[in-house]
PDB file of C-alpha atoms in Angstrom:
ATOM      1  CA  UNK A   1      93.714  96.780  91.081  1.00 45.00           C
ATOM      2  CA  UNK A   2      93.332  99.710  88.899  1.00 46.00           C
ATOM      3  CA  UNK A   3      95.422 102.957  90.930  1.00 47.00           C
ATOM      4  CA  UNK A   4      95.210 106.263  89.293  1.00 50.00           C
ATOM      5  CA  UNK A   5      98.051 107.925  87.749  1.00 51.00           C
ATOM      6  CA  UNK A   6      98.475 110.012  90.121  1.00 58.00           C
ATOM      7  CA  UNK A   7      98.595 107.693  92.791  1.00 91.00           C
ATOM      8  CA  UNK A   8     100.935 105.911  91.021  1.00 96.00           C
ATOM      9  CA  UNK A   9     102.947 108.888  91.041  1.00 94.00           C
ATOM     10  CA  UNK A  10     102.668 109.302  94.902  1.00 95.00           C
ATOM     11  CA  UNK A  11     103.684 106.007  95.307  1.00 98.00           C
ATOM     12  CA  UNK A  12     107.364 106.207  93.422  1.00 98.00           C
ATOM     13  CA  UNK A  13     108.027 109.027  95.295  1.00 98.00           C
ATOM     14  CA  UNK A  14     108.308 106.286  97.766  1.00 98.00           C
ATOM     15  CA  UNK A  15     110.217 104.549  96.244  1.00 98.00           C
ATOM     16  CA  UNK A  16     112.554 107.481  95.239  1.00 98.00           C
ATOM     17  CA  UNK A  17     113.346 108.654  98.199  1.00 98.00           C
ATOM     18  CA  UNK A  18     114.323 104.413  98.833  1.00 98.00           C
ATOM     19  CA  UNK A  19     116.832 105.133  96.525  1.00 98.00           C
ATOM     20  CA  UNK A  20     118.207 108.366  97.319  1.00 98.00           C
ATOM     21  CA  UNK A  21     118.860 106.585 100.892  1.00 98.00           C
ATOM     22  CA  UNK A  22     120.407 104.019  99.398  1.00 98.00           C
ATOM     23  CA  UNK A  23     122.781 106.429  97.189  1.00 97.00           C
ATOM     24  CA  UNK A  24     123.397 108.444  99.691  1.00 98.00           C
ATOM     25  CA  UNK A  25     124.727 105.456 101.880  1.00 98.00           C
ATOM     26  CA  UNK A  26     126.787 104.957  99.301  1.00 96.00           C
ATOM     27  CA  UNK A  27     125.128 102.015  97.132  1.00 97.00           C
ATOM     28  CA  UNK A  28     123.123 101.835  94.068  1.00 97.00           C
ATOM     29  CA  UNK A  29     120.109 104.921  93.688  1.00 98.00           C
ATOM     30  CA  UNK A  30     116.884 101.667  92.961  1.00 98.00           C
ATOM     31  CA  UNK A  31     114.201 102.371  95.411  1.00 98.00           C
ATOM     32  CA  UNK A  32     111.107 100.108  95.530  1.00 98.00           C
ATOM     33  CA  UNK A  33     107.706 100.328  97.592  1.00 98.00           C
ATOM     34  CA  UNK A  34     105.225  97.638  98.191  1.00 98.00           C
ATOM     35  CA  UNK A  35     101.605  99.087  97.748  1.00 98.00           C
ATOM     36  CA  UNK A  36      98.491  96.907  99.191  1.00 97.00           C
ATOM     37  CA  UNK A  37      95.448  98.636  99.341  1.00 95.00           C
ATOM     38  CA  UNK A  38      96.646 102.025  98.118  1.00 94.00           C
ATOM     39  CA  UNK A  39      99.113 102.310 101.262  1.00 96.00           C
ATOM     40  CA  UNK A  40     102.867 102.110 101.342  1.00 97.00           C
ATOM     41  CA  UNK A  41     103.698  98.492 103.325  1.00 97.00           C
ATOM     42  CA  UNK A  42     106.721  98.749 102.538  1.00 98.00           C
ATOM     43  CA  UNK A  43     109.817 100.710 100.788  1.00 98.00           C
ATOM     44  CA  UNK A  44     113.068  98.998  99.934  1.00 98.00           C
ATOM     45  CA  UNK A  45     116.480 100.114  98.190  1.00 98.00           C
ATOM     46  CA  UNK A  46     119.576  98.368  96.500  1.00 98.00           C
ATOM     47  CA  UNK A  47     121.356  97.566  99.470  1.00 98.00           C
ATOM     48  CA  UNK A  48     124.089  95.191  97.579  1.00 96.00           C
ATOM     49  CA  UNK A  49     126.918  97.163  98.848  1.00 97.00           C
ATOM     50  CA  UNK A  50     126.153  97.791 101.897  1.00 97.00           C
ATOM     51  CA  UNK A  51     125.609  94.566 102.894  1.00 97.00           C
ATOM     52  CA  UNK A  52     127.945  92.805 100.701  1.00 96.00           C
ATOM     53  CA  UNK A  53     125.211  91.189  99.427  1.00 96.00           C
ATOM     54  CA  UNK A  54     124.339  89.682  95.936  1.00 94.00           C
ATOM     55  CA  UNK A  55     120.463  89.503  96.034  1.00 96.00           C
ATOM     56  CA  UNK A  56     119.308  92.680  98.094  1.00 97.00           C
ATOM     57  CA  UNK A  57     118.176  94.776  94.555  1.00 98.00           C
ATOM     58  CA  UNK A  58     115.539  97.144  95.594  1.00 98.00           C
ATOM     59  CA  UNK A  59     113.032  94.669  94.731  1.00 98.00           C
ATOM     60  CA  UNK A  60     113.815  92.070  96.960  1.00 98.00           C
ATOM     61  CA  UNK A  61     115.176  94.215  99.686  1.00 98.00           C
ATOM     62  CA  UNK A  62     111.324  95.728  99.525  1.00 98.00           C
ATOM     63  CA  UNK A  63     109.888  92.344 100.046  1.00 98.00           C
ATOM     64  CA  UNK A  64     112.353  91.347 102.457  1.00 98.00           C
ATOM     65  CA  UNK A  65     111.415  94.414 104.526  1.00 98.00           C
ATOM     66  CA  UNK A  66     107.594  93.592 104.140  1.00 98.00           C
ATOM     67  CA  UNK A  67     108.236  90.763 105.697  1.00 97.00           C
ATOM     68  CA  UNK A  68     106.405  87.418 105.310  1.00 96.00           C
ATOM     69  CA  UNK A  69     102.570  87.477 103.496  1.00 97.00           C
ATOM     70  CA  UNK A  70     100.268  85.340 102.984  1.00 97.00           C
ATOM     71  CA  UNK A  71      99.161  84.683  99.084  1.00 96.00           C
ATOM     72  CA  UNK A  72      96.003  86.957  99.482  1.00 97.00           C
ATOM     73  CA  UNK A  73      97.948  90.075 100.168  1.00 97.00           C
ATOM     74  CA  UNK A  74     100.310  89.500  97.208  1.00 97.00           C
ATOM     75  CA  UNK A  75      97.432  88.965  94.917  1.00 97.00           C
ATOM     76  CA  UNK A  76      96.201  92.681  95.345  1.00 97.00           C
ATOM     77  CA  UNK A  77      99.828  94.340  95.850  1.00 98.00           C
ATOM     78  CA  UNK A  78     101.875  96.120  93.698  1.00 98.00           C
ATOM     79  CA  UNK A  79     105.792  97.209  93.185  1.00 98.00           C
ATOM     80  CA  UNK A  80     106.398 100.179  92.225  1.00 98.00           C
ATOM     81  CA  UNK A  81     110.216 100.253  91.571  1.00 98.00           C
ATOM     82  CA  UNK A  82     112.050 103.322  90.490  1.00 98.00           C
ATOM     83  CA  UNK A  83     113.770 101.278  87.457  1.00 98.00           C
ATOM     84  CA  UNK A  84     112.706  98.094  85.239  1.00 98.00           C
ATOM     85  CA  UNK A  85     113.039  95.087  87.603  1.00 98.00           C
ATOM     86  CA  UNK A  86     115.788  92.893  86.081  1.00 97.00           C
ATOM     87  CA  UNK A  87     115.124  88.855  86.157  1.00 97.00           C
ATOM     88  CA  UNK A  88     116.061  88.106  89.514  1.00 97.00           C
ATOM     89  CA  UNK A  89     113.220  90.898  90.504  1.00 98.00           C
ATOM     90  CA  UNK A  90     111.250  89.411  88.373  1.00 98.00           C
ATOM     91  CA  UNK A  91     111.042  85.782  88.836  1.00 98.00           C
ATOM     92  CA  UNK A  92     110.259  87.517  92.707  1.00 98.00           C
ATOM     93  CA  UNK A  93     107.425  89.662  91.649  1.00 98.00           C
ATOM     94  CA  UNK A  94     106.449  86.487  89.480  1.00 98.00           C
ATOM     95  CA  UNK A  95     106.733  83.953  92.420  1.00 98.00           C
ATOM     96  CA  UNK A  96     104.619  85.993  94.560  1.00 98.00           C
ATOM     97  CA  UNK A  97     101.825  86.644  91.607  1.00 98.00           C
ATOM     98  CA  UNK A  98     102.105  90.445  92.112  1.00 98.00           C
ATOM     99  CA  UNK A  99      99.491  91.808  89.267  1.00 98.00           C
ATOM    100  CA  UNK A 100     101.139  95.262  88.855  1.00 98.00           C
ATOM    101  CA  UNK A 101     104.481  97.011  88.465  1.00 98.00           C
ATOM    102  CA  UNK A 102     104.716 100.438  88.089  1.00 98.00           C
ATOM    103  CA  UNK A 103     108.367 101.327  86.994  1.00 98.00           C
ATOM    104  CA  UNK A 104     110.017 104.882  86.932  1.00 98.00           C
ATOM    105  CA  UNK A 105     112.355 104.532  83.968  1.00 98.00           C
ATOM    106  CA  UNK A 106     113.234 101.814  81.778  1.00 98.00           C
ATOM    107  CA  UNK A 107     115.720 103.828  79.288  1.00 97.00           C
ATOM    108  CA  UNK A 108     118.591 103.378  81.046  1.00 97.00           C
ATOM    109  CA  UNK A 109     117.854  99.428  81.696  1.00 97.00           C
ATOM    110  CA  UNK A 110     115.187  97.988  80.334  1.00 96.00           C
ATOM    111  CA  UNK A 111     115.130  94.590  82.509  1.00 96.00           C
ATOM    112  CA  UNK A 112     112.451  92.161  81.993  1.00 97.00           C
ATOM    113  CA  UNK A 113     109.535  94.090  81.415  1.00 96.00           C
ATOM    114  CA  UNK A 114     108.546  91.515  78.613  1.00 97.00           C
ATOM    115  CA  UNK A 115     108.388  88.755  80.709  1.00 98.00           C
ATOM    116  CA  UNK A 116     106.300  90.042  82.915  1.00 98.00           C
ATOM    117  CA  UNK A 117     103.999  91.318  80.588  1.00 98.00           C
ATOM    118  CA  UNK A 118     104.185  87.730  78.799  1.00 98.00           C
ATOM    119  CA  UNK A 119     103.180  86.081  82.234  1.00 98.00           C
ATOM    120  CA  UNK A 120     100.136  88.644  82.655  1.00 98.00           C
ATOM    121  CA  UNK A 121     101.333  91.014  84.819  1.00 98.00           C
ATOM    122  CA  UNK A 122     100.235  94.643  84.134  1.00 98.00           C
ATOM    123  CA  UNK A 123     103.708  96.676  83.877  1.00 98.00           C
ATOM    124  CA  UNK A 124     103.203 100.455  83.907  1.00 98.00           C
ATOM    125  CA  UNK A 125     106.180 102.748  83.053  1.00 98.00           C
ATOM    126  CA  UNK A 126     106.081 106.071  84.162  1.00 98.00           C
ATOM    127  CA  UNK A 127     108.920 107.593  82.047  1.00 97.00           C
ATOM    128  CA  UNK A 128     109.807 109.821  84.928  1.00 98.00           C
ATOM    129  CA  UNK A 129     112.330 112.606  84.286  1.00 98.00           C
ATOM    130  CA  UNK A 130     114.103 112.057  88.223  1.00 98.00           C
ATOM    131  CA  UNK A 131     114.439 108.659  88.129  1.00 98.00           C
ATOM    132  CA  UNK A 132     115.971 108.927  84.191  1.00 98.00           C
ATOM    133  CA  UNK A 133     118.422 111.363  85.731  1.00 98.00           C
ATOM    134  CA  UNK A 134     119.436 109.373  89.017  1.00 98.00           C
ATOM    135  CA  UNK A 135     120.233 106.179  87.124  1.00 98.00           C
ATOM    136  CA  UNK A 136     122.547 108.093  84.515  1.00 98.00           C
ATOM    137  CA  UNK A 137     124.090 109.873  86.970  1.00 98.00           C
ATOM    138  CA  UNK A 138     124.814 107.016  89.079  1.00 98.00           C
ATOM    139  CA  UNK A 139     125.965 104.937  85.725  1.00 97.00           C
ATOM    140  CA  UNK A 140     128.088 107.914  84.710  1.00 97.00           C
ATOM    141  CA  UNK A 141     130.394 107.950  88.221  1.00 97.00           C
ATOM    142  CA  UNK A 142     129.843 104.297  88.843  1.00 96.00           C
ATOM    143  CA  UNK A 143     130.220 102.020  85.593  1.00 95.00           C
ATOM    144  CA  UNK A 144     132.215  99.212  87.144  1.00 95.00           C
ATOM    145  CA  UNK A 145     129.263  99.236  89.978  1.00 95.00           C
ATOM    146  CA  UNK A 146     126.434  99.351  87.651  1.00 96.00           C
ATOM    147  CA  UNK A 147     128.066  96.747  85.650  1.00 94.00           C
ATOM    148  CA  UNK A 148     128.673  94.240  88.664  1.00 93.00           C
ATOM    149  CA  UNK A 149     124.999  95.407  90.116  1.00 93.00           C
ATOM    150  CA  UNK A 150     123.454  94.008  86.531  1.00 91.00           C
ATOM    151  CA  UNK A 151     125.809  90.826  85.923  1.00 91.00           C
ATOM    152  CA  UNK A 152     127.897  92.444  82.873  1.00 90.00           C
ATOM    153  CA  UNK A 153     131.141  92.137  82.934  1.00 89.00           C
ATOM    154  CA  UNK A 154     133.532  95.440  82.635  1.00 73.00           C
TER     155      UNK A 154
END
């Protein structure tokens, strides 16, 4: 699956607006979109407080709300997640053999872009000025939260 760049750019604003819902319902601003065939099936957001929940990153929340797929569909998807999927993301994206992430930002967390590129999949990162700004807001208000989101203690 080769998408253009500007596709790929139509398809985080997706998963942008993912995460300003989930900011503005008070959780963490990470947005993700499932893409299969150059359409949207789905759009997810951090939804850990919320629902009190310890798994539901945008990532998984995404595939949650996709629903259930058979291999074939996974196999020409890809996430498109507003920041660099950390490892629980990851081993998802992994499980389900997803070829391609496109990622907003990775300088405020950097996640585990290697190890997806180490296990083949094609990780594409956008370096987008919005989603830079959204996670260091959010970090700036919210340390404790961002801390608790990413497993580091205070």
């Amino acid at each position: 699956m080769n998408a253009q760049p500007s596709s790929d750019a139509q398809y985080l604003a997706a998963a942008v607006q993912a995460a300003q819902q989930g900011r503005a319902e008070g959780g963490i601003p990470i947005g993700a979109a499932l893409v299969v065939d150059g359409s949207v099936l789905a759009t997810g957001w951090n939804k850990r407080v919320q629902l009190g929940s310890a798994i539901r990153h945008g990532e998984t929340d995404c595939l949650e709300n996709a629903g259930r797929l058979p291999a074939t569909i996974y196999a020409r998807s890809m996430m498109v997640t507003t920041l660099s999927p950390c490892e629980m993301c990851t081993g998802a994206i992994l499980l389900y053999k997803i070829p391609r992430v496109v990622v907003g930002e990775n300088r405020t967390f950097y996640g585990a872009a290697d190890l997806l590129r180490a296990r083949g999949v094609e990780v594409v990162v956008l370096d987008d000025a919005e989603c830079v700004a959204m996670m260091t807001e959010f970090i700036a208000v919210e340390p404790s939260l961002w801390h608790e989101d990413i497993g580091v203690p205070d």
